[in-house]
XYZ file of C-alpha atoms in Angstrom:
169
model
C -8.727 -3.041 1.213
C -5.941 -0.785 -0.190
C -4.738 -0.143 3.368
C -3.904 -3.798 3.866
C -1.998 -3.906 0.506
C -0.010 -0.773 1.599
C 0.776 -2.396 4.903
C 2.035 -5.613 3.295
C 3.912 -3.498 0.728
C 5.764 -1.441 3.356
C 6.568 -4.503 5.466
C 7.976 -6.747 2.675
C 8.878 -4.854 -0.504
C 12.436 -4.001 0.454
C 13.208 -7.379 1.855
C 11.755 -9.071 -1.235
C 13.818 -6.862 -3.491
C 17.043 -7.706 -1.639
C 16.127 -11.426 -1.829
C 15.298 -11.242 -5.466
C 18.383 -9.148 -6.411
C 20.445 -12.302 -5.671
C 18.847 -13.916 -8.668
C 18.399 -11.023 -11.152
C 20.785 -9.124 -13.333
C 19.829 -5.747 -11.963
C 17.923 -4.258 -9.065
C 15.152 -2.931 -11.407
C 14.370 -6.590 -12.346
C 14.194 -7.520 -8.646
C 11.822 -4.552 -8.059
C 9.574 -5.636 -10.907
C 9.403 -9.220 -9.668
C 8.766 -8.027 -6.101
C 5.820 -5.920 -7.458
C 4.513 -8.987 -9.311
C 4.857 -10.982 -6.072
C 2.934 -8.447 -4.001
C 0.133 -8.138 -6.574
C -0.166 -11.894 -6.968
C -0.169 -12.373 -3.146
C -2.745 -9.617 -2.573
C -5.060 -11.133 -5.215
C -4.833 -14.532 -3.444
C -4.743 -13.303 0.111
C -8.037 -14.999 0.948
C -6.434 -18.415 0.119
C -3.758 -18.008 2.857
C -5.159 -19.984 5.797
C -2.654 -18.917 8.425
C -1.920 -15.187 8.286
C 1.122 -15.689 10.506
C 2.810 -17.385 7.589
C 2.474 -14.366 5.310
C 6.281 -13.833 5.109
C 7.181 -17.370 4.058
C 4.258 -17.374 1.644
C 5.461 -14.191 -0.036
C 8.989 -15.496 -0.383
C 7.615 -18.706 -1.906
C 5.734 -16.746 -4.474
C 8.749 -14.561 -5.182
C 11.024 -17.640 -5.437
C 8.712 -19.287 -7.950
C 8.342 -16.039 -9.966
C 12.125 -15.527 -10.128
C 12.681 -19.155 -11.220
C 10.086 -18.654 -13.966
C 11.844 -15.480 -15.034
C 15.333 -17.072 -15.019
C 14.026 -19.917 -17.177
C 12.780 -17.351 -19.643
C 15.990 -15.283 -19.710
C 19.625 -16.201 -20.223
C 21.549 -15.881 -16.922
C 23.634 -12.759 -16.595
C 26.594 -12.096 -14.327
C 25.872 -10.312 -11.020
C 28.551 -7.791 -12.101
C 26.332 -6.526 -14.927
C 24.733 -3.572 -13.088
C 24.419 -0.958 -15.862
C 20.699 -0.583 -15.381
C 21.156 -0.181 -11.637
C 23.796 2.383 -12.120
C 21.649 4.463 -14.513
C 18.763 4.656 -11.997
C 20.506 5.783 -8.875
C 21.424 9.308 -7.732
C 24.994 8.426 -6.633
C 25.877 5.293 -8.474
C 29.578 4.976 -7.597
C 29.046 5.243 -3.852
C 26.109 2.884 -3.954
C 27.817 0.268 -6.039
C 31.012 0.449 -3.869
C 28.956 0.046 -0.742
C 27.032 -2.866 -2.271
C 30.223 -4.511 -3.500
C 31.633 -4.438 -0.012
C 28.578 -6.107 1.410
C 28.117 -8.671 -1.319
C 31.572 -9.936 -2.351
C 31.286 -12.878 0.008
C 27.689 -13.642 -1.084
C 28.856 -13.525 -4.751
C 31.568 -16.030 -3.994
C 29.039 -18.217 -2.095
C 26.704 -18.078 -5.071
C 29.446 -19.357 -7.373
C 30.167 -22.202 -5.063
C 26.693 -23.490 -4.390
C 23.837 -24.942 -6.351
C 20.776 -22.621 -6.752
C 18.835 -24.578 -4.038
C 21.831 -24.586 -1.646
C 22.237 -20.798 -2.205
C 18.537 -20.144 -1.675
C 18.448 -22.032 1.573
C 21.670 -20.388 2.807
C 20.439 -16.871 1.887
C 17.109 -17.425 3.606
C 18.737 -18.869 6.676
C 21.690 -16.475 7.116
C 20.699 -13.471 5.013
C 17.059 -13.225 6.052
C 17.262 -15.197 9.266
C 14.390 -17.567 8.461
C 13.874 -20.726 10.526
C 14.349 -24.138 8.869
C 10.553 -24.703 8.767
C 10.069 -21.347 6.990
C 12.695 -22.188 4.449
C 11.092 -25.547 3.867
C 7.727 -23.924 3.244
C 9.212 -21.352 0.759
C 11.204 -23.935 -1.109
C 8.419 -26.626 -0.937
C 10.808 -29.087 0.641
C 10.868 -30.994 3.899
C 12.731 -29.526 6.846
C 15.157 -32.486 6.672
C 15.876 -31.722 3.065
C 16.620 -28.058 3.993
C 18.997 -29.185 6.738
C 20.842 -31.351 4.286
C 21.114 -28.501 1.813
C 22.503 -26.200 4.497
C 24.885 -28.896 5.673
C 26.276 -29.405 2.141
C 26.396 -25.686 1.576
C 28.391 -25.094 4.827
C 30.942 -27.703 3.801
C 31.371 -26.152 0.278
C 31.641 -22.697 1.815
C 34.189 -23.719 4.387
C 36.471 -24.834 1.601
C 35.634 -22.340 -1.191
C 35.588 -19.182 1.011
C 38.813 -19.933 2.946
C 40.679 -17.067 1.175
C 37.900 -14.604 2.257
C 37.990 -15.786 5.834
C 41.778 -15.917 6.129
C 42.486 -12.696 4.220
C 44.168 -9.972 6.317
C 41.971 -7.045 7.205
C 42.156 -4.022 4.856
C 44.126 -1.061 6.271
């Protein structure tokens, strides 16, 4: 029994933390919600009818838990990373590397509604199919397509300066 939990943990913990970190004020909060997600999922694993849908099911649980958490807490800027800095061995290098990878995602998050951002992240950040995103977000595939269409239009306009900026030398 614990072997199956370890297997699920190894396969999904890191990906869940990355997904959740887009919604939390620090990586430690994302790790905590990922842990809650894995525990909740493992306790309810027998209710999952189709084991091939484990990934979307985990993301759906994580998404609902992070929504519950954000309703309880006041939203905090993505730039508040003091807890993350305190818990890493080389904080400056890690933060600089993370900043380089996330500047565009941060800009996208500012432009989009929470649902548009979630759909966009799952599609392009996690490479989920439309049907998987629909399952995670409890929406129809058509609704997800509309969200992604609207998000692309907003991103095309709002991220123009990122796309047209000259390469750093």
